[in-house]
mmCIF file of C-alpha atoms in Angstrom:
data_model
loop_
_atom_site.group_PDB
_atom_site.id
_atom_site.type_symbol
_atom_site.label_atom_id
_atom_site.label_comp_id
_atom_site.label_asym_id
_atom_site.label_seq_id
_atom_site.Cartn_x
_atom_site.Cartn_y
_atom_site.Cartn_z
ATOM 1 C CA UNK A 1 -149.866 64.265 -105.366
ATOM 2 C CA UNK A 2 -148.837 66.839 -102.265
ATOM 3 C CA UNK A 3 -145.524 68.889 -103.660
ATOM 4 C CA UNK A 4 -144.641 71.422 -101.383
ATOM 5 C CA UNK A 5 -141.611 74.345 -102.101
ATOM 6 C CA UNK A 6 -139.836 73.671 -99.071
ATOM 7 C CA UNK A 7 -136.918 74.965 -99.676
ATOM 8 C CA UNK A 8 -133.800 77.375 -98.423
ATOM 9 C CA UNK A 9 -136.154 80.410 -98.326
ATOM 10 C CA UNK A 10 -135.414 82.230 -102.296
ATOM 11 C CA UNK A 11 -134.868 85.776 -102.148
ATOM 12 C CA UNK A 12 -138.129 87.687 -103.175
ATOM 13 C CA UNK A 13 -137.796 89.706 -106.443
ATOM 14 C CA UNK A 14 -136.922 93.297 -105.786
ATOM 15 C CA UNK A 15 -139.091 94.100 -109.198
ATOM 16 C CA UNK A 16 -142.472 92.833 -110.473
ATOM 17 C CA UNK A 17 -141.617 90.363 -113.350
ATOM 18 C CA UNK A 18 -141.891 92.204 -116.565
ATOM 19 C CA UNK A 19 -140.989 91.102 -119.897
ATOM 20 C CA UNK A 20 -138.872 92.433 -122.124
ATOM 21 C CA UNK A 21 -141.347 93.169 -124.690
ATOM 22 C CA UNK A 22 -142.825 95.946 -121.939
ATOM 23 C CA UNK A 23 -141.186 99.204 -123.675
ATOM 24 C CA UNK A 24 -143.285 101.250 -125.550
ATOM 25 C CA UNK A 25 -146.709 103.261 -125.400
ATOM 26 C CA UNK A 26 -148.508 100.722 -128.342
ATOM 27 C CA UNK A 27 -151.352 99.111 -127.687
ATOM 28 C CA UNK A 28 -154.987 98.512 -129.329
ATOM 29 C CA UNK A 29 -158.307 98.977 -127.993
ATOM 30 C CA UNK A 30 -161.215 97.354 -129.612
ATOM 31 C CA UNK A 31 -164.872 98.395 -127.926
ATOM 32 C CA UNK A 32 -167.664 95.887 -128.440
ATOM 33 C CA UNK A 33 -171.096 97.248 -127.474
ATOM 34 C CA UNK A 34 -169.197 99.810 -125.139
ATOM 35 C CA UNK A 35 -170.619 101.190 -121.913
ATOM 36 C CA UNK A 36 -171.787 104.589 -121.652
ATOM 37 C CA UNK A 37 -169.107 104.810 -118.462
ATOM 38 C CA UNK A 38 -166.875 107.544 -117.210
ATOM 39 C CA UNK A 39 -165.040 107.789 -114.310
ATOM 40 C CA UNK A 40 -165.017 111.642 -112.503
ATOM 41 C CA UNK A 41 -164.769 111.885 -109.297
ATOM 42 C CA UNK A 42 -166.519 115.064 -109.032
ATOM 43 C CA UNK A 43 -170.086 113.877 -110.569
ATOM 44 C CA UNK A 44 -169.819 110.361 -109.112
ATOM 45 C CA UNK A 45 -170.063 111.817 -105.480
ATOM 46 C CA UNK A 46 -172.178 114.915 -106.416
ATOM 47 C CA UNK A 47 -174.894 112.269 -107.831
ATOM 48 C CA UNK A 48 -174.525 110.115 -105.056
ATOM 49 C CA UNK A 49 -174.804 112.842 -102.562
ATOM 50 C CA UNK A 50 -177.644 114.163 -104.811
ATOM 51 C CA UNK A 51 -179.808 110.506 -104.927
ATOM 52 C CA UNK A 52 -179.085 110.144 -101.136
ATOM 53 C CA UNK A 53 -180.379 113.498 -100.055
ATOM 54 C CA UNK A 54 -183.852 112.845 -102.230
ATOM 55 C CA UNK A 55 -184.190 109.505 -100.306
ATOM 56 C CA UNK A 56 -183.895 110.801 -97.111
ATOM 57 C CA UNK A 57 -186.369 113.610 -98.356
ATOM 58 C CA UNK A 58 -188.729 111.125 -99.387
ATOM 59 C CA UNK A 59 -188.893 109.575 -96.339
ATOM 60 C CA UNK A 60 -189.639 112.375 -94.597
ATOM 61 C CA UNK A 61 -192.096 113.568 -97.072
ATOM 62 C CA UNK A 62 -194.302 110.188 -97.458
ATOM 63 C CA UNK A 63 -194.613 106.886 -96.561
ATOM 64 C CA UNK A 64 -196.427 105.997 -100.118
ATOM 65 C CA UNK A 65 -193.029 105.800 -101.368
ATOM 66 C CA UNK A 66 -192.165 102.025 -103.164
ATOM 67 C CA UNK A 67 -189.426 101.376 -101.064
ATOM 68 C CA UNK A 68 -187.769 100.009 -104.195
ATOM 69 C CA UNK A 69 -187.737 103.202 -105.589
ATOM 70 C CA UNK A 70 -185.823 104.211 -102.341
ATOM 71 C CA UNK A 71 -183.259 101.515 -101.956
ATOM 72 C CA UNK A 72 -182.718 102.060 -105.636
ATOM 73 C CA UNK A 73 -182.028 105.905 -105.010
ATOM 74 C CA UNK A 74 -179.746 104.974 -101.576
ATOM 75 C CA UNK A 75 -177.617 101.926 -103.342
ATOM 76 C CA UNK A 76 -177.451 102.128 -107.222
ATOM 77 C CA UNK A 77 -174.745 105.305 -107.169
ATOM 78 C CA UNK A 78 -171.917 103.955 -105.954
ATOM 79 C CA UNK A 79 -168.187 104.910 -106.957
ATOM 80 C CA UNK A 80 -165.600 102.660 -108.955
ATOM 81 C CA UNK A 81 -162.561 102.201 -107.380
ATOM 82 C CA UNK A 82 -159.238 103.128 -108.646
ATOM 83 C CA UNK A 83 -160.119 106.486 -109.349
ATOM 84 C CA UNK A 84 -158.441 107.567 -113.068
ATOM 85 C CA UNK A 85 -157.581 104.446 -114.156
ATOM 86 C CA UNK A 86 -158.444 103.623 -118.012
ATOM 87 C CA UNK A 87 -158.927 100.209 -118.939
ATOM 88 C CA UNK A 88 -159.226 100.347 -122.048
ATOM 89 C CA UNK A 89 -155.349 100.979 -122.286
ATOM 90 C CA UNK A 90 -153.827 97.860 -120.936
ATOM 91 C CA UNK A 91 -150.248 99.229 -122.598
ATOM 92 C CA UNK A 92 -150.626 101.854 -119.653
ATOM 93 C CA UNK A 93 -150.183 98.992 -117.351
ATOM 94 C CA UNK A 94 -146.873 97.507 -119.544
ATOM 95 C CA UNK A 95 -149.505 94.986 -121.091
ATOM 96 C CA UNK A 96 -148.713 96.284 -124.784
ATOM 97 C CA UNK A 97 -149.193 93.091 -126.686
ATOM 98 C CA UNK A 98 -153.043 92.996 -125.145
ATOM 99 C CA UNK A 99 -156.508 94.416 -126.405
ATOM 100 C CA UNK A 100 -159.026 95.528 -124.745
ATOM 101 C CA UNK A 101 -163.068 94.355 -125.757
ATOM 102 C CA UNK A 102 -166.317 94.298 -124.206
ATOM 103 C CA UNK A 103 -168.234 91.626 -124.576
ATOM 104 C CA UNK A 104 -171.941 90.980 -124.094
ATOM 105 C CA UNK A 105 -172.730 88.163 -121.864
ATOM 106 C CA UNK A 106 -176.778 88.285 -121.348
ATOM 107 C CA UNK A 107 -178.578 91.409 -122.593
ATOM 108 C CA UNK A 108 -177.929 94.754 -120.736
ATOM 109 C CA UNK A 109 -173.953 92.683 -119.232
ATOM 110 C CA UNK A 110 -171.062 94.124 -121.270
ATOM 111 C CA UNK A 111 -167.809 92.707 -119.777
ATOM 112 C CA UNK A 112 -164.526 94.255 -119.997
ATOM 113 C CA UNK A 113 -161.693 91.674 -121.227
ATOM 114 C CA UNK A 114 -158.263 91.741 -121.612
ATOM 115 C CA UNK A 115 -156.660 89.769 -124.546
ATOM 116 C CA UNK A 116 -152.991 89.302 -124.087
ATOM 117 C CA UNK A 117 -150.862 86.945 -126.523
ATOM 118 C CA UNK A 118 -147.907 84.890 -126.487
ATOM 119 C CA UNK A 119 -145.157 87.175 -125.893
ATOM 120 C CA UNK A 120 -143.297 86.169 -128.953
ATOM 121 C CA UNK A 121 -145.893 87.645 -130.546
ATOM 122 C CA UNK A 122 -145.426 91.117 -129.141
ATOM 123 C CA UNK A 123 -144.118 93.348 -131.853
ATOM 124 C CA UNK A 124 -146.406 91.221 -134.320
ATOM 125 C CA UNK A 125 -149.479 92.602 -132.415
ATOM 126 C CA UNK A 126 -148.856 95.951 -132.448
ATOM 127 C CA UNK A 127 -151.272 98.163 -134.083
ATOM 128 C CA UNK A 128 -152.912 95.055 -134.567
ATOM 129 C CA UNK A 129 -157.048 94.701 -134.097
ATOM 130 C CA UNK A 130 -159.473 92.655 -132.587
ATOM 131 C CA UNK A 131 -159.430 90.404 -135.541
ATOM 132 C CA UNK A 132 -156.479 89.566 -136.126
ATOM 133 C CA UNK A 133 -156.824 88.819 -131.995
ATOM 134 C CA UNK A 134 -159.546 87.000 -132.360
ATOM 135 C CA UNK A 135 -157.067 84.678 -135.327
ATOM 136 C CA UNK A 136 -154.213 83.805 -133.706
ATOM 137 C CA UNK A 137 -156.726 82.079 -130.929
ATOM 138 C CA UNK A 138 -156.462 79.683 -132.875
ATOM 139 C CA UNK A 139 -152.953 78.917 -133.691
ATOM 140 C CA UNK A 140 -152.096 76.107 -131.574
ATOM 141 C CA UNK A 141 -151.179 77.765 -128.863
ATOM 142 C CA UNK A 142 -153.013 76.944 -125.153
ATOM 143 C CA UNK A 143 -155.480 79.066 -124.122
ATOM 144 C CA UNK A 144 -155.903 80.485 -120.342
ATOM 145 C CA UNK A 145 -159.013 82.030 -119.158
ATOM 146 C CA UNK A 146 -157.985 83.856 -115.980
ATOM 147 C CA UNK A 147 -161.228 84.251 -113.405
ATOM 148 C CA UNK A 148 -159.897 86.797 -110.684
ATOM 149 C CA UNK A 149 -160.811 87.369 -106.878
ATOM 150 C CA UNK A 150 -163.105 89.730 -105.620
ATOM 151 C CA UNK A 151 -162.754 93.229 -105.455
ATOM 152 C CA UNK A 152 -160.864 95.336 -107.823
ATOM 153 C CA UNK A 153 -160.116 95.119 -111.485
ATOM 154 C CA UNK A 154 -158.002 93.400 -114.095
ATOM 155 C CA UNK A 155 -155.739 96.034 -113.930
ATOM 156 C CA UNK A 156 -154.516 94.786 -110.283
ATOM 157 C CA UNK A 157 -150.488 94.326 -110.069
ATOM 158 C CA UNK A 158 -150.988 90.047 -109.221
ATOM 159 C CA UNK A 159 -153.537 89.738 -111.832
ATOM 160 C CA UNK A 160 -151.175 91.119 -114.397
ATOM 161 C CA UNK A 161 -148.561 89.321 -113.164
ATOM 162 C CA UNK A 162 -149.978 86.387 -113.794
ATOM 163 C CA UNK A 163 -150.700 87.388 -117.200
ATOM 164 C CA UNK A 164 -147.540 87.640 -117.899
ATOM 165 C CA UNK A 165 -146.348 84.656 -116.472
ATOM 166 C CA UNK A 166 -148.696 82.730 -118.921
ATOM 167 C CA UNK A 167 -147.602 84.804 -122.147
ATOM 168 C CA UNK A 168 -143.688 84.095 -121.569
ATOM 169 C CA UNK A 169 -144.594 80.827 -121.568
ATOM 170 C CA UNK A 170 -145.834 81.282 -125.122
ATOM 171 C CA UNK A 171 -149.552 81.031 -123.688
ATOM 172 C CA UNK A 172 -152.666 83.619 -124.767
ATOM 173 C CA UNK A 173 -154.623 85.116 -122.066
ATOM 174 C CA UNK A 174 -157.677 86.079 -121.811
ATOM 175 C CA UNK A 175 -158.910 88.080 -118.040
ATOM 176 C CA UNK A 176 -162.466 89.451 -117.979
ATOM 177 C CA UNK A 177 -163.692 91.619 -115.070
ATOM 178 C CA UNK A 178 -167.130 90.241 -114.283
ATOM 179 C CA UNK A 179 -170.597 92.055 -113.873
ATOM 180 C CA UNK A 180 -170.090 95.202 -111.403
ATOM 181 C CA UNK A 181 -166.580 94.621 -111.794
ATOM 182 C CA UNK A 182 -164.178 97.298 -113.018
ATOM 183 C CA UNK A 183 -165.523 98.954 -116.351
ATOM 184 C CA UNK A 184 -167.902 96.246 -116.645
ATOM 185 C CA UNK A 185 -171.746 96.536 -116.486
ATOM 186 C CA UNK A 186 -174.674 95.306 -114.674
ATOM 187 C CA UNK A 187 -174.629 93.642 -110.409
ATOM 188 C CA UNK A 188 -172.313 91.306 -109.675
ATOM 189 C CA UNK A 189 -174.211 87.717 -107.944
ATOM 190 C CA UNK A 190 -173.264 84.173 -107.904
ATOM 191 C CA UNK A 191 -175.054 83.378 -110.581
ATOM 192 C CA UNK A 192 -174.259 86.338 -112.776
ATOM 193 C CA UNK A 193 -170.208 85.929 -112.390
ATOM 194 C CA UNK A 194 -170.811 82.235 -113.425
ATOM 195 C CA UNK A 195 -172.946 83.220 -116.493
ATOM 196 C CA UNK A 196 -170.125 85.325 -117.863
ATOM 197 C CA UNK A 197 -167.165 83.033 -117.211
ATOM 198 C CA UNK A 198 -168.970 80.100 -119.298
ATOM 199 C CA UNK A 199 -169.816 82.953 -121.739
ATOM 200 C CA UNK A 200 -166.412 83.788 -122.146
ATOM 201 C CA UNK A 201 -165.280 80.219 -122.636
ATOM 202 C CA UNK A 202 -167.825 79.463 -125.206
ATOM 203 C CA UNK A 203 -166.515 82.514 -126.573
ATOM 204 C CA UNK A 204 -163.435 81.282 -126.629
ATOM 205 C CA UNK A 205 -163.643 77.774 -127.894
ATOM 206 C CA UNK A 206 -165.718 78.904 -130.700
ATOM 207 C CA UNK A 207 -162.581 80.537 -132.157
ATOM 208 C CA UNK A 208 -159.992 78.550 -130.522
ATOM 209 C CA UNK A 209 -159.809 75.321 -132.765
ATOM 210 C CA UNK A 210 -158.238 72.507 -131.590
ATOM 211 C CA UNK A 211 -155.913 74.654 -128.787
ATOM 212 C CA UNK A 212 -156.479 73.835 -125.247
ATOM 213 C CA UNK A 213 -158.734 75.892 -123.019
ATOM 214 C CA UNK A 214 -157.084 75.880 -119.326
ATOM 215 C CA UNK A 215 -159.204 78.156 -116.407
ATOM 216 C CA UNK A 216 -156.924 79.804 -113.683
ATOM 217 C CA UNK A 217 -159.332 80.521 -111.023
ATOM 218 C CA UNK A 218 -158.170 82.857 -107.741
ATOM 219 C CA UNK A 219 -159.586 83.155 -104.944
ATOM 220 C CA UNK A 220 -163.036 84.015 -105.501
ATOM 221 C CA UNK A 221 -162.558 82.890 -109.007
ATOM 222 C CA UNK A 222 -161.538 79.521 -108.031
ATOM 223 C CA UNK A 223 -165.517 79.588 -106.504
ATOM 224 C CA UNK A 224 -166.774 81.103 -110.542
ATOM 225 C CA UNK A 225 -164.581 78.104 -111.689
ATOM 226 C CA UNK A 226 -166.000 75.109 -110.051
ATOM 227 C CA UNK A 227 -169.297 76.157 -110.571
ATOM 228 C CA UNK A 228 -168.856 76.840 -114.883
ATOM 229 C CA UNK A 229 -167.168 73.469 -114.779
ATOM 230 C CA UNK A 230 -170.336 71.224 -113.087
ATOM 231 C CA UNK A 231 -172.505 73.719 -115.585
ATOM 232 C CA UNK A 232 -170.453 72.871 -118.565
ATOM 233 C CA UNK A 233 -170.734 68.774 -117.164
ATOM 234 C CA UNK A 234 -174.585 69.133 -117.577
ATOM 235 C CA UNK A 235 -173.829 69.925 -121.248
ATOM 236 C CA UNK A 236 -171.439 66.820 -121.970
ATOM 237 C CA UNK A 237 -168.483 68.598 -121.554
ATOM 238 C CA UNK A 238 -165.482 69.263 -119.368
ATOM 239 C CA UNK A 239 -162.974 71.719 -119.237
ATOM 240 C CA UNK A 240 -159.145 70.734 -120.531
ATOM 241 C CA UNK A 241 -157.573 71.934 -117.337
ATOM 242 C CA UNK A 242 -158.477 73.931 -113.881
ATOM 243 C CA UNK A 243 -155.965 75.844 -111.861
ATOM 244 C CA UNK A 244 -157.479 76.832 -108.221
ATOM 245 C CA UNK A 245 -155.337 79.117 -107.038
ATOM 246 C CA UNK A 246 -155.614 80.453 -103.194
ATOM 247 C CA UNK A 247 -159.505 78.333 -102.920
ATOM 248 C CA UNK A 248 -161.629 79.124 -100.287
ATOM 249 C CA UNK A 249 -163.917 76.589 -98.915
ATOM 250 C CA UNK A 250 -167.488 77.868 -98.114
ATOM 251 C CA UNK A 251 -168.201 74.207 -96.387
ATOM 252 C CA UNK A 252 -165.936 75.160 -93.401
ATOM 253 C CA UNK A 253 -167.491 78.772 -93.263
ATOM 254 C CA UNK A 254 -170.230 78.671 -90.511
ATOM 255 C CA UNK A 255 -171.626 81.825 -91.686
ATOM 256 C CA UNK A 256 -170.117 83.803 -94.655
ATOM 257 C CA UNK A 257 -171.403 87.235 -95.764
ATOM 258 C CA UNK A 258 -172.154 88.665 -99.032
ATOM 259 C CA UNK A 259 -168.823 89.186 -100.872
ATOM 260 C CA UNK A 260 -170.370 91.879 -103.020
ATOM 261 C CA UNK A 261 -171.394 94.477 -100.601
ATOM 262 C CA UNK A 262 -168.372 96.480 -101.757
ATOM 263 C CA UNK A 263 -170.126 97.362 -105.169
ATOM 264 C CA UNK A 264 -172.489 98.990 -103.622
ATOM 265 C CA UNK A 265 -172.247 102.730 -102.126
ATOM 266 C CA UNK A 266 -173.697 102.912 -98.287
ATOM 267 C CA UNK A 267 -174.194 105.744 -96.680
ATOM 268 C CA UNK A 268 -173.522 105.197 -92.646
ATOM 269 C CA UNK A 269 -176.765 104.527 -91.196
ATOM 270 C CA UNK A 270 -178.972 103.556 -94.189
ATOM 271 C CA UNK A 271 -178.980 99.649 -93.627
ATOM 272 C CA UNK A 272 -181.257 100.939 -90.824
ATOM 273 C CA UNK A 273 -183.812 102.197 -92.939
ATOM 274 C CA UNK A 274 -184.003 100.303 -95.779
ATOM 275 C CA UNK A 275 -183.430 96.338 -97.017
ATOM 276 C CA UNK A 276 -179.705 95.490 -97.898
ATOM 277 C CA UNK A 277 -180.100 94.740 -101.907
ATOM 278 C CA UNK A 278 -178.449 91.582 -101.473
ATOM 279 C CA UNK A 279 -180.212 90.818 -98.593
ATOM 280 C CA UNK A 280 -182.271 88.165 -100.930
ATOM 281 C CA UNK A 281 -179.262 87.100 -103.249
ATOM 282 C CA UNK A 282 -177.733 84.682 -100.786
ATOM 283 C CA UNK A 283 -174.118 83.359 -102.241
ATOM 284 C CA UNK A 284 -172.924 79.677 -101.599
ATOM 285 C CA UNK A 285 -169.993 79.328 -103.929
ATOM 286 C CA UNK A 286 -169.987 75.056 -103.179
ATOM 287 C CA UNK A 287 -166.334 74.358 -104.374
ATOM 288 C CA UNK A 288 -166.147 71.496 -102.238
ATOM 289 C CA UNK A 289 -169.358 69.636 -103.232
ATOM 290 C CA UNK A 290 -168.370 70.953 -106.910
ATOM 291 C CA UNK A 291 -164.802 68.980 -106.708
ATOM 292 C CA UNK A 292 -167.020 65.906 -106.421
ATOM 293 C CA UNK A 293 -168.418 66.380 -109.463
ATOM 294 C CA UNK A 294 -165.736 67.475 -111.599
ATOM 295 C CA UNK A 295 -163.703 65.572 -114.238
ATOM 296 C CA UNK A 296 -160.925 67.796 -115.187
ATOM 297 C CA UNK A 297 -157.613 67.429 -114.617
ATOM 298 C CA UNK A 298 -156.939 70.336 -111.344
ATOM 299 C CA UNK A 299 -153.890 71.746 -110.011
ATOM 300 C CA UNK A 300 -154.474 73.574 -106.602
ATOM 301 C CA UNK A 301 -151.710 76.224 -105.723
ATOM 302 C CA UNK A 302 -151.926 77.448 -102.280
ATOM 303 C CA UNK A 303 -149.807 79.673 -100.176
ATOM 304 C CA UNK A 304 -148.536 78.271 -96.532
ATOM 305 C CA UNK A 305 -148.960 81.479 -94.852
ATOM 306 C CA UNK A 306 -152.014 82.127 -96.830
ATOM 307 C CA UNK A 307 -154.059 84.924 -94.338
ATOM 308 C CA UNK A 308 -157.419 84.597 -96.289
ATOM 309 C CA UNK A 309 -158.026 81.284 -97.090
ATOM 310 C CA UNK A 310 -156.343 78.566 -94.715
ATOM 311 C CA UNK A 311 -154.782 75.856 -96.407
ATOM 312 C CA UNK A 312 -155.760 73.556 -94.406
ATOM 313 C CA UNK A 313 -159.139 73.742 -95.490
ATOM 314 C CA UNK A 314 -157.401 73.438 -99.087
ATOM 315 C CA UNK A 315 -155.865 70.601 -98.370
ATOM 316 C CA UNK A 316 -159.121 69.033 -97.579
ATOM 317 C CA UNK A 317 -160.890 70.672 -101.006
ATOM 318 C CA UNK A 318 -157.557 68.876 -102.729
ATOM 319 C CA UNK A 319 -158.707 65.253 -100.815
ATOM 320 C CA UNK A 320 -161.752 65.216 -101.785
ATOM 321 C CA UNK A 321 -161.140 65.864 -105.702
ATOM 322 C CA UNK A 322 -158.634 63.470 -105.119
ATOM 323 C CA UNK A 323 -161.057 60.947 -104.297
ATOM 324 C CA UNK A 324 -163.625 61.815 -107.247
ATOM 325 C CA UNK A 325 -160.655 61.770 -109.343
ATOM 326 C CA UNK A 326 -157.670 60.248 -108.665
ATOM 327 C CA UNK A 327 -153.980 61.932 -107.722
ATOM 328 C CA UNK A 328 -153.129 61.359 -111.256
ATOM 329 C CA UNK A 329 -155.495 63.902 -112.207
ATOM 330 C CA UNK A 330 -155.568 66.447 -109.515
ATOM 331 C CA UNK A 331 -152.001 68.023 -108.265
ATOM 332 C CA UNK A 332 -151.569 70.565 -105.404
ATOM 333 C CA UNK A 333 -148.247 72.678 -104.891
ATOM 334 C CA UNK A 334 -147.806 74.374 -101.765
ATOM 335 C CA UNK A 335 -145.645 77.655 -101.687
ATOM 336 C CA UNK A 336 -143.290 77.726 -98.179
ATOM 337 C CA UNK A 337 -144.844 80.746 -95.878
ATOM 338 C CA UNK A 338 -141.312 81.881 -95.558
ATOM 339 C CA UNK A 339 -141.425 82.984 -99.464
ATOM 340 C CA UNK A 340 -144.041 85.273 -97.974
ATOM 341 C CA UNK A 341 -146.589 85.379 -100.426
ATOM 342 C CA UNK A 342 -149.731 85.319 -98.985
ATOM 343 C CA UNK A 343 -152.893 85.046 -100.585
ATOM 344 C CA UNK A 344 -152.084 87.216 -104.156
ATOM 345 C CA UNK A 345 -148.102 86.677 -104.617
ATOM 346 C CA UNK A 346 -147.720 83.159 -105.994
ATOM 347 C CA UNK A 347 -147.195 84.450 -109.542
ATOM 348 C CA UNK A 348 -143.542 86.198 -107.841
ATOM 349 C CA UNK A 349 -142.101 82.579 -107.078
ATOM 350 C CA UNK A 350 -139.100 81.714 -109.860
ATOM 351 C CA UNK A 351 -140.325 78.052 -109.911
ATOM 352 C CA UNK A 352 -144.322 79.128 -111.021
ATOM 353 C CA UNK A 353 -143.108 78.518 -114.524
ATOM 354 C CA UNK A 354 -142.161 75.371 -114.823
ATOM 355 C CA UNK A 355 -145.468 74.196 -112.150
ATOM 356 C CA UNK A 356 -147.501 75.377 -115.058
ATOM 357 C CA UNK A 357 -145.642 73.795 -117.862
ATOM 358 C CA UNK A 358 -145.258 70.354 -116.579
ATOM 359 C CA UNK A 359 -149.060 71.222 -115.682
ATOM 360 C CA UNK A 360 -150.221 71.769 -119.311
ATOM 361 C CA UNK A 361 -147.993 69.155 -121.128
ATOM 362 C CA UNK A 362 -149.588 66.545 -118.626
ATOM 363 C CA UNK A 363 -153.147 67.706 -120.348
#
């Protein structure tokens, strides 16, 4: 089924949507296995100034140098962007009935994740701790795992939006910020990102009892998505819902480049003298040929006047799950381009609330 908001264009909200449980300073911070990480500006760019100047040395110097060692020395520094933003405080960023945890997803990979409950819950869960978190998972309530786009952090303005969407409607949340990702460890690949979202929902189910588990992918996320859910099929199980939000479809891509290269600091010039890193870590991100495979119920949102990802090609993604499935099982809503919104501002639109209700009773 094809729904589209066509409609006598809705004036855009002046103000993010906030709840009204967004007063206050409280929040709680648990740290599992926390990384040794801290942002200052001054010694990120003094060490990568420092690691880049003793590569170019060593060049000059030898040419007995691994040029692993070099790349490493060139690429490894790089800087985290926002500068002075702590995310371990998700109150700081009116999320004050969240925690923060880190979670280890393969050895060496601790992820950063945002817990945010229902928001009738909010004055409940303050000074509250990771177990008593970690308790209310399973209370009956659905569970949304929220697998962001690439670039940026948890802490973005659309991805807490969305969170709090999902909590008014008496929902918990739970948005990690992969490998490489915001305060998160390790390099971010295809196959890394899809290791810790079926980490995170095995996580989740095994303290979630009988309460649905519903994946939001965006964007890139809706890419991490398909690819946990054909994993999870080669294990006998599916998930209880998928929302692709904004999909991109790699099959109509003649040639797509690395989406990653952002994490890594470049000097201007140095691709000339040494190997990219990801040069040999080629990213495919099959949503389409994924679709055909799946067996959960999907809702696609997509933006009309979507500048990143075409609908078009979405509409074809949303034909052929149709045809795996059958239009029972797989929805798509598309947002009018004269609401504006683009590729991140679907969580804005008034009627977003009642999409994902009707969504989730249907499950």
């Amino acid at each position: 089924m094809w729904v589209s908001t066509e409609q006598s264009p809705l004036p855009r909200p002046e103000t993010r949507l906030y709840l009204a449980a967004d007063v206050g300073n409280n929040s709680t911070t648990a740290r599992l296995n926390t990384p040794n990480f801290e942002i200052n500006t001054n010694i990120t760019v003094f060490y990568c100034l420092k690691h880049f100047i003793l590569a170019y040395l060593l060049t000059l110097l030898t040419n007995n140098v691994p040029q692993e060692l070099i790349q490493h020395l060139v690429y490894t520094y790089r800087i985290r962007l926002p500068f002075f933003v702590d995310l371990s405080r998700p109150a700081e960023f009116s999320l004050n009935h969240t925690i923060n945890m880190y979670l280890t997803s393969e050895d060496g990979i601790s992820l950063g994740v945002w817990h945010t409950v229902p928001a009738s819950q909010w004055k409940e869960a303050q000074g509250k701790d990771l177990s008593w978190y970690q308790n209310t998972l399973s209370d009956g309530n659905p569970v949304f795992i929220y697998l962001h786009g690439n670039t940026g952090t948890r802490a973005a303005p659309h991805r807490v939006g969305v969170a709090k969407v999902l909590s008014t409607l008496g929902y918990h949340v739970l948005v990690p910020d992969y490998r490489g990702f915001g305060d998160s460890t390790g390099e971010p690949t295809e196959a890394g990102l899809t290791t810790d979202a079926l980490y995170l929902y095995n996580w989740v189910k095994a303290r979630s009892g009988n309460s649905l588990v519903v994946i939001w992918g965006h964007s890139l996320g809706t890419g991490v998505s398909t690819n946990a859910a054909v994993k999870l099929i080669k294990q006998g199980e599916v998930f209880d819902g998928v929302i692709l939000e904004g999909a991109f479809n790699t099959a109509r891509i003649s040639h797509i480049s690395n989406p990653f290269t952002w994490y890594y600091w470049k000097f201007p010039g140095t691709g000339y003298l040494f190997p990219e890193p990801w040069a040999n870590s080629k990213v495919e991100f099959p949503t389409q040929e994924n679709l055909k495979k799946m067996r959960s119920p999907i809702l696609f949102l997509h933006a009309k006047d979507d500048h990143l990802a075409p609908i078009q090609f979405t509409q074809e993604m949303y034909e052929v799950a149709v045809s795996a499935q059958n239009a029972e099982r797989v929805k798509m809503v598309a947002f009018d381009e004269s609401l504006g919104y683009l590729h991140n501002g679907l969580y804005e639109d008034p009627h977003l609330p009642d999409i994902i209700k009707t969504f989730v009773q249907s499950l």
